[in-house]
Coordinates of C-alpha atoms in Angstrom, one line a residue:
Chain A
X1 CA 4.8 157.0 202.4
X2 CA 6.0 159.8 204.9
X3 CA 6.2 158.8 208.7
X4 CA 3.8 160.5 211.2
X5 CA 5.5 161.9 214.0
X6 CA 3.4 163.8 216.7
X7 CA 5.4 166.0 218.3
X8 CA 4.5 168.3 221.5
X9 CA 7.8 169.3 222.6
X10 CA 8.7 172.6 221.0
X11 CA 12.9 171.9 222.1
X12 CA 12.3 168.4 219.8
X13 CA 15.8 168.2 218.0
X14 CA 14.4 167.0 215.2
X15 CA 12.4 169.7 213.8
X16 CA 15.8 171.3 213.8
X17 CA 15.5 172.6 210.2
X18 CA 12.2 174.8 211.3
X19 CA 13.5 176.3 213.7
X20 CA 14.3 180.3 214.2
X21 CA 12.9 180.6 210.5
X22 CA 13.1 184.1 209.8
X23 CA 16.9 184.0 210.9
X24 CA 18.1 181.1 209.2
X25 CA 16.4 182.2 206.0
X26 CA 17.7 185.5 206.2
X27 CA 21.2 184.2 206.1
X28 CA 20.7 181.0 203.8
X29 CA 24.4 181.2 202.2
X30 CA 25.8 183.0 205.5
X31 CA 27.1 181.6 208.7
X32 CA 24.7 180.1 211.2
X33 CA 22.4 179.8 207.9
X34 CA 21.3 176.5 206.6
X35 CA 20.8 177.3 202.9
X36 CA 18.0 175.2 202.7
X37 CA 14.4 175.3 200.4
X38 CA 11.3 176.1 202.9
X39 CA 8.2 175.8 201.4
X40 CA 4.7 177.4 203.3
X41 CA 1.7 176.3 203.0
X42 CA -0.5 173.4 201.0
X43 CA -0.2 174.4 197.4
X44 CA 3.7 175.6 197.7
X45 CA 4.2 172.3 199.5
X46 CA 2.5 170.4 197.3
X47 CA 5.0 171.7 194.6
X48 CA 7.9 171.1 196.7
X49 CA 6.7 167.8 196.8
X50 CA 7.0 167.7 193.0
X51 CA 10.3 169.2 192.2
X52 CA 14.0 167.8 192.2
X53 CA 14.6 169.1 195.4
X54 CA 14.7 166.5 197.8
X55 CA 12.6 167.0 200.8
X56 CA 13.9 166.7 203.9
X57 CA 11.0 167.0 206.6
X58 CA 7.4 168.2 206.7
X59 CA 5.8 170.4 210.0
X60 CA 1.7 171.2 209.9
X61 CA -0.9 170.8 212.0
X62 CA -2.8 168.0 211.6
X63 CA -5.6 169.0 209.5
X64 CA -2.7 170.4 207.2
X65 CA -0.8 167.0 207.0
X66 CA -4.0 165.0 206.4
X67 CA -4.8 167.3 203.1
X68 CA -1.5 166.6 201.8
X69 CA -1.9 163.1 202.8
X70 CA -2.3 161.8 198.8
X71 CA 0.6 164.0 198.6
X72 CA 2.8 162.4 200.6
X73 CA 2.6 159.1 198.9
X74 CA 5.9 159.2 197.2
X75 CA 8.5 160.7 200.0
X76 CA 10.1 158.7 202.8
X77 CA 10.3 162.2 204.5
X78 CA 8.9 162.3 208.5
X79 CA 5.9 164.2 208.1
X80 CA 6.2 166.1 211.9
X81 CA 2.4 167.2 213.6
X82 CA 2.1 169.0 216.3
X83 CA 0.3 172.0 217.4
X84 CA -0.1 175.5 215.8
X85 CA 1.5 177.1 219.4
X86 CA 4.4 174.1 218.9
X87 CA 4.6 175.1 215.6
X88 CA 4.8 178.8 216.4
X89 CA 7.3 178.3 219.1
X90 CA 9.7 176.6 216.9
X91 CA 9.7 178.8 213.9
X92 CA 9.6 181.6 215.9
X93 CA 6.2 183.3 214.7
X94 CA 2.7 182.5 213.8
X95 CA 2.1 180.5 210.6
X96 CA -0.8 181.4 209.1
X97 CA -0.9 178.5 206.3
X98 CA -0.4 175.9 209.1
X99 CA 2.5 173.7 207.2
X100 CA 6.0 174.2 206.2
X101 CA 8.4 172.0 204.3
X102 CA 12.1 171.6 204.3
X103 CA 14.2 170.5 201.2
X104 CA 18.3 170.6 200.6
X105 CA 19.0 172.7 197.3
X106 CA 20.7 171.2 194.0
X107 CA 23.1 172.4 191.6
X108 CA 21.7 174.6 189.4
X109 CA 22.1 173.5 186.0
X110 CA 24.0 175.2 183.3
X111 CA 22.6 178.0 181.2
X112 CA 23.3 176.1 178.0
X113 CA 21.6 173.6 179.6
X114 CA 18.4 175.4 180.4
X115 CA 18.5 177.7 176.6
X116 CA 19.2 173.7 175.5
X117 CA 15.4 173.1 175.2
X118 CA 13.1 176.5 175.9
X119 CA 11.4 178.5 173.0
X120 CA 10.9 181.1 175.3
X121 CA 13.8 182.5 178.3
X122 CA 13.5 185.4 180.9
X123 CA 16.9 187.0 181.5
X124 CA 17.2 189.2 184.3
X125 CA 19.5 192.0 185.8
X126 CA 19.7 193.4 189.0
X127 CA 16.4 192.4 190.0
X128 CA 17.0 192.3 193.6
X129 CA 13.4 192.7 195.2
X130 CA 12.4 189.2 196.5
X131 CA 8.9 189.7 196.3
X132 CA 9.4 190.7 192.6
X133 CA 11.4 188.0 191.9
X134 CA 8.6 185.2 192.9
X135 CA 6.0 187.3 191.3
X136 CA 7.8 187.4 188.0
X137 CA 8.6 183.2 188.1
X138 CA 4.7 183.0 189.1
X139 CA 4.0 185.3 185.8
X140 CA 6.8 183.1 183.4
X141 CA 4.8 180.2 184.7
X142 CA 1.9 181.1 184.1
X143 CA 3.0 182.5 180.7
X144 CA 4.3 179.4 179.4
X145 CA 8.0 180.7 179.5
X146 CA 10.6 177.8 179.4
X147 CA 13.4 179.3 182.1
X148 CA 14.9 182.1 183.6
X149 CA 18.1 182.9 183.7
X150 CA 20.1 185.5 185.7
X151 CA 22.5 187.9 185.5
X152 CA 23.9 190.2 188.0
X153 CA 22.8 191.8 191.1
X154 CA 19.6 189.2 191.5
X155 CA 18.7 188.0 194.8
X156 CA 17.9 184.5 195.4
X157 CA 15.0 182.8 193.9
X158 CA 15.1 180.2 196.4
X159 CA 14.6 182.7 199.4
X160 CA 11.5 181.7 201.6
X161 CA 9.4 185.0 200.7
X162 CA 10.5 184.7 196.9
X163 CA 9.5 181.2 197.2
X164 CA 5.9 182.1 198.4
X165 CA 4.9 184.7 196.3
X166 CA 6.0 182.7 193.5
X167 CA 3.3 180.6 194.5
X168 CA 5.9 177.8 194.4
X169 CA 6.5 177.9 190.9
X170 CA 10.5 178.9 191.6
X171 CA 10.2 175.5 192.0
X172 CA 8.9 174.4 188.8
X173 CA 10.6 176.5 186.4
X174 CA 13.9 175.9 185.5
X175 CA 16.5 178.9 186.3
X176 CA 20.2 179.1 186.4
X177 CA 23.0 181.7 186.5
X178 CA 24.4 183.4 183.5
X179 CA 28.2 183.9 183.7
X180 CA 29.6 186.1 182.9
X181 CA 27.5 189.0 182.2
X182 CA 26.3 190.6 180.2
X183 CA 29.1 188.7 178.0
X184 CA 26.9 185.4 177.8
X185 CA 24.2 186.6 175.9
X186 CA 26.2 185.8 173.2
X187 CA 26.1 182.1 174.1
X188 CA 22.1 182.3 173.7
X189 CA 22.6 184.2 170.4
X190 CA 25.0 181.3 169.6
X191 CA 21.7 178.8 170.7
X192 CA 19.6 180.5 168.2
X193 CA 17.5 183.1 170.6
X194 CA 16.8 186.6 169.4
X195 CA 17.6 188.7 172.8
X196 CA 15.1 191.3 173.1
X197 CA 15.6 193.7 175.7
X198 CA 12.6 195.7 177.8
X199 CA 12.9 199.2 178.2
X200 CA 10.7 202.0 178.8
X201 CA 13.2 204.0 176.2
X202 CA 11.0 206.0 173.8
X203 CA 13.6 204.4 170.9
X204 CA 13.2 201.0 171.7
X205 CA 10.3 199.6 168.9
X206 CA 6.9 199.1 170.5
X207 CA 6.0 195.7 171.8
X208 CA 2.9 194.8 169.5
X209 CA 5.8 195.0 166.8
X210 CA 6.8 191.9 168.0
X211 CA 3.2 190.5 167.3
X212 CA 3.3 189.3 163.2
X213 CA 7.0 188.2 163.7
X214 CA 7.9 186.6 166.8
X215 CA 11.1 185.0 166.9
X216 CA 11.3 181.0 166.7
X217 CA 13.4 181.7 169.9
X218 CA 13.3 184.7 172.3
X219 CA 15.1 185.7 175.1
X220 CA 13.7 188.7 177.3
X221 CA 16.1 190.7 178.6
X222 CA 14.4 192.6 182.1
X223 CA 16.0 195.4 184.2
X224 CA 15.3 196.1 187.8
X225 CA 12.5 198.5 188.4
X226 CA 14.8 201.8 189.9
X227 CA 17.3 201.5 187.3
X228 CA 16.2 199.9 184.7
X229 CA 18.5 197.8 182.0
X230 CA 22.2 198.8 182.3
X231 CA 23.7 200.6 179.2
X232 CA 26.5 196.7 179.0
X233 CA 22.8 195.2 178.6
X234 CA 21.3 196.9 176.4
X235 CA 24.0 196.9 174.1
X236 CA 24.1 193.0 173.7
X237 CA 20.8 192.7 173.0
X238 CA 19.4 192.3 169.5
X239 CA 16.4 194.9 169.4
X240 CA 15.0 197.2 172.1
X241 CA 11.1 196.9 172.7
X242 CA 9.0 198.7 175.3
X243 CA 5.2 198.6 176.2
X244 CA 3.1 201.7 175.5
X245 CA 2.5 203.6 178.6
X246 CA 0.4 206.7 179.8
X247 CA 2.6 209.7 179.9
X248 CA 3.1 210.9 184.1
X249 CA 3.2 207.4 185.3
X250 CA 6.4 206.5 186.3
X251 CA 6.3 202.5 185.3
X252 CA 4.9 199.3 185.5
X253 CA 6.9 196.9 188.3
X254 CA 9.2 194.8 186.3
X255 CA 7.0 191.5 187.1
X256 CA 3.8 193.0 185.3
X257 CA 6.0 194.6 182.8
X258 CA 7.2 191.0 181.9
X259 CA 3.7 189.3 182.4
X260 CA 2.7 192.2 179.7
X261 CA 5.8 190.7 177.1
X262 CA 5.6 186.8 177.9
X263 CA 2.1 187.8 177.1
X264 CA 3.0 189.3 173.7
X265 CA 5.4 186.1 172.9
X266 CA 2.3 184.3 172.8
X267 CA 4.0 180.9 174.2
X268 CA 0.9 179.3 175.5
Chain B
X1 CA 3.4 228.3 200.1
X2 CA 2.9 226.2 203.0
X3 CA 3.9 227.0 205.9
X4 CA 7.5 225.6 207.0
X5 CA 7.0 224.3 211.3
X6 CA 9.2 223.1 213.1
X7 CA 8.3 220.6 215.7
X8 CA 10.3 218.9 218.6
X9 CA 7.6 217.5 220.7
X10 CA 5.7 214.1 219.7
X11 CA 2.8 215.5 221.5
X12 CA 2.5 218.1 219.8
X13 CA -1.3 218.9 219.3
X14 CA -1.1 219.8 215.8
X15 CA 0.2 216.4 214.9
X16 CA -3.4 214.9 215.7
X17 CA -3.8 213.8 212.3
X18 CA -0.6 211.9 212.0
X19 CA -0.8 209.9 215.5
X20 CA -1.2 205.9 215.9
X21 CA -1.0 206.0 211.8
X22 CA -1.7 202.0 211.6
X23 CA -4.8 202.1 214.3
X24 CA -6.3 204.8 212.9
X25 CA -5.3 203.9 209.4
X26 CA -6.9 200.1 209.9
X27 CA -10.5 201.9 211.0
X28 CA -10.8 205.1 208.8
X29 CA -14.4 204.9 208.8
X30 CA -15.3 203.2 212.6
X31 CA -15.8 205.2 215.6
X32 CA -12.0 206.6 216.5
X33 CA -10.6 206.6 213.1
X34 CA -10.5 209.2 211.1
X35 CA -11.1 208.4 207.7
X36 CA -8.1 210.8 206.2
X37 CA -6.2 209.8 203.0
X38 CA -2.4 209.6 203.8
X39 CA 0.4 209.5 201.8
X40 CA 3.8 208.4 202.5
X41 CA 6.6 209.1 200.2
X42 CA 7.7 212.0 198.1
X43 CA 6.2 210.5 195.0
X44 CA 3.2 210.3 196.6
X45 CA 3.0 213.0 198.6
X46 CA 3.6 214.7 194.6
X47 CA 0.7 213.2 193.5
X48 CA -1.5 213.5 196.6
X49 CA -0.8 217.6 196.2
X50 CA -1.7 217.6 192.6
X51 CA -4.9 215.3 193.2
X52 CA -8.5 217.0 194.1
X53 CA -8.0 215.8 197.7
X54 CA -7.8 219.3 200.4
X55 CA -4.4 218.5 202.0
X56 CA -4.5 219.1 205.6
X57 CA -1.2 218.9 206.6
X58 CA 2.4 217.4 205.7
X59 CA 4.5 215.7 208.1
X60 CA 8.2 215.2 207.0
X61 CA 11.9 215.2 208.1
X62 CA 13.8 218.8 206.5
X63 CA 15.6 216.6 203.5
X64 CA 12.1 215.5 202.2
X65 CA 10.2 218.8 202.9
X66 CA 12.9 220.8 201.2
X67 CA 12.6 218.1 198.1
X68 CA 9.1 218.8 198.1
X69 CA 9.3 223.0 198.2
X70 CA 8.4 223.2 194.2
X71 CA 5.4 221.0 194.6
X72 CA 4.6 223.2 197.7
X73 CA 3.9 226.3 196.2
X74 CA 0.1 226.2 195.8
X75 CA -1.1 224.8 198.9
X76 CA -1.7 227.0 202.1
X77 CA -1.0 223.6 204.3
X78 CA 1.4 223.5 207.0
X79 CA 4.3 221.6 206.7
X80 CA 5.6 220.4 210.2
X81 CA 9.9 219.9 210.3
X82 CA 10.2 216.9 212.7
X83 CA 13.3 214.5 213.1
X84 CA 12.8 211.1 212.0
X85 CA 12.9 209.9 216.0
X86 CA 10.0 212.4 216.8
X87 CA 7.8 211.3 213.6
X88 CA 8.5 207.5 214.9
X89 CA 7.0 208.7 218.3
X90 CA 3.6 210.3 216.6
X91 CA 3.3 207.8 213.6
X92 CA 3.8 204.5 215.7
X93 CA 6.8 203.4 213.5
X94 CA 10.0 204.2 211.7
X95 CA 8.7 205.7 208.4
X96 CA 11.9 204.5 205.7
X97 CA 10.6 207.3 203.6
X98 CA 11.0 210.6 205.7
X99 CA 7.5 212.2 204.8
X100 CA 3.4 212.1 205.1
X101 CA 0.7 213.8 204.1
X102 CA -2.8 213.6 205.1
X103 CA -5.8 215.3 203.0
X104 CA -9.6 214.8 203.4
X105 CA -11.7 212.8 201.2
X106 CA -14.0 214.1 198.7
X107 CA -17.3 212.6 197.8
X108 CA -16.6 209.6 195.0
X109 CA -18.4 210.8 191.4
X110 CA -21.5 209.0 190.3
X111 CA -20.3 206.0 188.2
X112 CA -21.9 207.4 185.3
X113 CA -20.5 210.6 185.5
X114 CA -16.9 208.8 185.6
X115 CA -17.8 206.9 182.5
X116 CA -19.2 209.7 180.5
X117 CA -16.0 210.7 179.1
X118 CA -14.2 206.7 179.2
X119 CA -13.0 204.7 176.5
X120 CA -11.3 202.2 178.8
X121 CA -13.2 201.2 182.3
X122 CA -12.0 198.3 185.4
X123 CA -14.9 197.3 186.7
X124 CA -14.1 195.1 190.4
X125 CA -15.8 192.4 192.0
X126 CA -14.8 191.2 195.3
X127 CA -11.1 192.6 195.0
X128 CA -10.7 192.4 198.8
X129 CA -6.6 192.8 198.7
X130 CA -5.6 196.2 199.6
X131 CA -2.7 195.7 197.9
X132 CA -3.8 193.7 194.7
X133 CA -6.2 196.6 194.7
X134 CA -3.1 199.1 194.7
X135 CA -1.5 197.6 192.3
X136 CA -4.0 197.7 189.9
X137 CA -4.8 201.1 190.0
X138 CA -0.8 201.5 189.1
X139 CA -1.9 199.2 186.6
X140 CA -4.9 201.2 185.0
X141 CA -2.8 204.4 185.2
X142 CA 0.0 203.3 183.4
X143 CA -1.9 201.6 180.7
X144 CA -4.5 204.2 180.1
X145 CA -7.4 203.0 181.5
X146 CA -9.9 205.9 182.3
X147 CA -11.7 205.1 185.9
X148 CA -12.3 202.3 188.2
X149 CA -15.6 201.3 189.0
X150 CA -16.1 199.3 192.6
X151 CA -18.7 196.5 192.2
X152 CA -19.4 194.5 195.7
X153 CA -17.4 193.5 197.9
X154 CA -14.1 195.8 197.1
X155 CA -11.8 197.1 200.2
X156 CA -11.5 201.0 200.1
X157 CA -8.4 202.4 197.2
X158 CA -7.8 204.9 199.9
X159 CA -6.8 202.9 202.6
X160 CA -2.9 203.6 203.0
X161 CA -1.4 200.3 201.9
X162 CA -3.7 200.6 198.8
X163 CA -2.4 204.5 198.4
X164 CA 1.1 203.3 198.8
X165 CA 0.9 200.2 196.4
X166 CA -0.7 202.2 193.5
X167 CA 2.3 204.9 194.0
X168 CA -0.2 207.6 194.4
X169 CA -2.0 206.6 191.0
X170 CA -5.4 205.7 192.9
X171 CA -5.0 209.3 193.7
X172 CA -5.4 210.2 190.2
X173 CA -7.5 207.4 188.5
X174 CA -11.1 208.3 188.8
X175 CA -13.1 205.6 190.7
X176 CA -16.5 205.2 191.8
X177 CA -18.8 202.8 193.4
X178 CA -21.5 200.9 191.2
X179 CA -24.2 200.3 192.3
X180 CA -26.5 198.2 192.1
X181 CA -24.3 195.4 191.8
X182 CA -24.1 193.5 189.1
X183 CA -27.9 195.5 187.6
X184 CA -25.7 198.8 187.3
X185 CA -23.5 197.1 184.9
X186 CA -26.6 198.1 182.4
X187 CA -26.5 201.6 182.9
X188 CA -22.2 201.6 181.4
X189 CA -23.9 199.0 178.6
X190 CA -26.5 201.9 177.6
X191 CA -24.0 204.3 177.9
X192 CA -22.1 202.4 174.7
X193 CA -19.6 200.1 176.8
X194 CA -19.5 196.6 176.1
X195 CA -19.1 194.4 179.1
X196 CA -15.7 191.9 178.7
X197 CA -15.7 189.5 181.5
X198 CA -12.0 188.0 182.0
X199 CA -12.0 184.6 183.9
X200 CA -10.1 181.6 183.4
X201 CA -13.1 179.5 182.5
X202 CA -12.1 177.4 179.5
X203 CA -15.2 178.6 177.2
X204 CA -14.6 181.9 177.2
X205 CA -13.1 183.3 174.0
X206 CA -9.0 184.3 174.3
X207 CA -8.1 187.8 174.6
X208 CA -6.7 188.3 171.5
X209 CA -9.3 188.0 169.8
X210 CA -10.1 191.0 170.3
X211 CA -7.7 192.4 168.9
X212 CA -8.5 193.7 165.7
X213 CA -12.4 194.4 166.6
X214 CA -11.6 195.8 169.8
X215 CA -14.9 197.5 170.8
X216 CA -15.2 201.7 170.9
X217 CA -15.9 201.4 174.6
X218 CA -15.0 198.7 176.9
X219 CA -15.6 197.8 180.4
X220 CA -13.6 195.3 182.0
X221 CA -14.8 193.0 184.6
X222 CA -12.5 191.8 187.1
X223 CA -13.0 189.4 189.7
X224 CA -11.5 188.5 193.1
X225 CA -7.8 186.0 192.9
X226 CA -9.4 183.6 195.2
X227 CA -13.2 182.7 193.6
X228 CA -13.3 185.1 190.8
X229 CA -16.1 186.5 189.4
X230 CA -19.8 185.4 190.4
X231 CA -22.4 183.5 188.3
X232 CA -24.6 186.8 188.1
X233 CA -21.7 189.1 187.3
X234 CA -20.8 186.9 184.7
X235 CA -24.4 186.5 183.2
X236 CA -24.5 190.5 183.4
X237 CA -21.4 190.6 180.8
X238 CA -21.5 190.7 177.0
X239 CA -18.8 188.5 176.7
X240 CA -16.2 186.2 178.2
X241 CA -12.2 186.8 177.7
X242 CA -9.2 184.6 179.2
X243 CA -5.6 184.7 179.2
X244 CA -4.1 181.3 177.6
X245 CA -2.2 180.2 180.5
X246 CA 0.1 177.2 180.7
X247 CA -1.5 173.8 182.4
X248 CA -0.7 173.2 186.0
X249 CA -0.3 177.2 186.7
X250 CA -3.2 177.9 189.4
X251 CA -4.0 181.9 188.0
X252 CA -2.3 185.5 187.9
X253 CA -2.7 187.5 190.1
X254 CA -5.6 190.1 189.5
X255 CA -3.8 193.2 188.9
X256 CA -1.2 191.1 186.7
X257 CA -4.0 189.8 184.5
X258 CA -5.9 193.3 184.6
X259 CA -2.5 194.4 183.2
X260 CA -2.3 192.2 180.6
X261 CA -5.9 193.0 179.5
X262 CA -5.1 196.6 179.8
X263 CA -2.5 196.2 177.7
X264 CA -4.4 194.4 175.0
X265 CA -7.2 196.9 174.9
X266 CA -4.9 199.2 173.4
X267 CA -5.4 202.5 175.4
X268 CA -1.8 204.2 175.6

């Protein structure tokens, strides 16, 4: 069961890890940066509290810590209470969702590793956006797809704003790095995964194609929304599919694209 | 051809329209607002110049007004030349993307008259979000649906985050306001639409099934993230739909399941 601490003093040195949030997250891999896993609120908490990432500290108001109380069961973590004007001194602004949690990362695990067991993959380029980022592991979530994987020029998954618009679920689903790139697809194709890339290209097959003869295993291939799939990409992947769209509308945001294809693949 | 202006003084009296952008902005239909439709952005000042709104004015450093010349052909509108530092001054902030426009608004269509000539209507309830809101009218463009119709409790699609999510499209996409709410749902059912209701709830039927006996005219019922649609707005429906989802996943977000079920409609 987490420890209780009340805490009043703002300068406490042992809400350490909350403090000057914005900046520390900012620069998790940099300098002055901790590199650690902040969760906000109760539900992205509560899935903190559920994933391999061991939780260092809790911070909420009272009526915040109390909810999670059934939560806390399992972690020998100091669960810290104090006041939402504490709370917003330390962090360094207002916190609308009243509770924050602090975990240490992991290694992530090896692509093979993650391919090892999934039906269904999202591989990504150069999606950079941190707010698309969390929305698209929210939609593979919620879509039933097994992992994500990344190529190059993605941002962090683990960043505290991809982290809450994820809805916490870059916590859940597996993800990893794939090295190099775009030269590892062919270790997927190696796994058994057809690699099917999504493009707004009027070549590429449409997407209900896919419908009567999904692949046993499928790896979606997704570009960032400015530029789209890089010509290296495209030309490792087995087949080219794009979603029908009105004609004057530039595109959908890569995380709705994909929700649109994980939809297709039919996983749930 | 609009009229090139330069402009070196923020208080400049024929900047009215763009000054205190976010107060005004917040209450465009209170005392002191203004109730203007803004758009920010060369896309969506584009689309805002080809939509039925009157542009007043454009507001825009010389890079972005010179972009725009082409599009500014047909419009008698001044277009004030300002430095970025002087637009910072009248807007209130630093605009990133060097250009505004503001047009009046026009009175919305009767909600029949936008369905007359649908195949494909989104029909909200309680989609409070100004930016979920946004994003579905990107949404609905892109996938071909035909107009948006506002049920209770909606924010305004011409408020400027909304304007700015949609890129421009809820500039484009017909909506309306019905009314009655949910009783005006019968006046689209005796103009041929059949009703689909999405929701989670596990006893409606899954989305796919629809699939081959998609309806001649549908009208999609969306509800709000947070509670989702009401007990009488579902009763009002000829049928339920949901999106399989994976256990343990809370929901998608509205406009990502209003894309899905876009998508499997069929439109485009």
């Amino acid at each position: 069961m987490a420890r209780e601490v009340f805490i009043d003093d703002s300068g406490d040195e042992r809400l350490t890890d909350f403090r000057d949030l914005t900046t520390a997250d900012r620069r998790p891999d940099r300098p002055g940066g901790r590199g650690l896993v902040i969760a906000e609120g109760t539900v992205v908490v509560r899935r903190l509290l559920e994933s391999p990432y061991p939780v260092r500290a809790l911070l909420g108001v009272e009526r915040r810590i109390r909810e999670l109380a059934g939560d806390l069961a399992g972690t020998a973590a100091p669960a810290y209470v104090a006041s939402a004007e504490t709370m917003a001194e330390v962090v360094g602004f207002h916190l609308n969702r009243g509770v924050l949690a602090v975990a240490d990362r992991v290694p992530r695990p090896p692509a093979s590793g993650i391919a090892a067991g999934a039906r269904a993959l999202a591989v990504l380029e150069g999606v950079g956006d941190h707010e698309n980022l969390g929305a698209l592991f929210r939609n593979a979530a919620a879509l039933g797809v097994d992992g994500v994987l990344l190529g190059s020029g993605c941002s962090d998954p683990l960043y505290r704003r991809s982290v809450r618009v994820s809805m916490g679920h870059v916590l859940r689903v597996p993800f990893g790095t794939l090295d190099p790139w775009p030269c590892g697809l062919e270790q997927l194709r190696a796994q058994g995964f057809r690699i099917a890339a999504l493009t707004p290209r009027a070549e590429a097959i449409e997407l209900r194609a896919l419908r009567d003869r999904r692949p046993e295993r499928v790896a979606l291939l997704l570009g960032s929304e400015g530029y789209g799939l890089s010509e290296a990409a495209l030309a490792a992947a087995d087949l080219a599919v794009r979603i029908p769209m009105a004609t004057g509308v530039d595109s959908l945001n890569v995380a709705t694209s994909a929700a649109v294809a994980f939809y297709e693949m039919g996983v749930p």
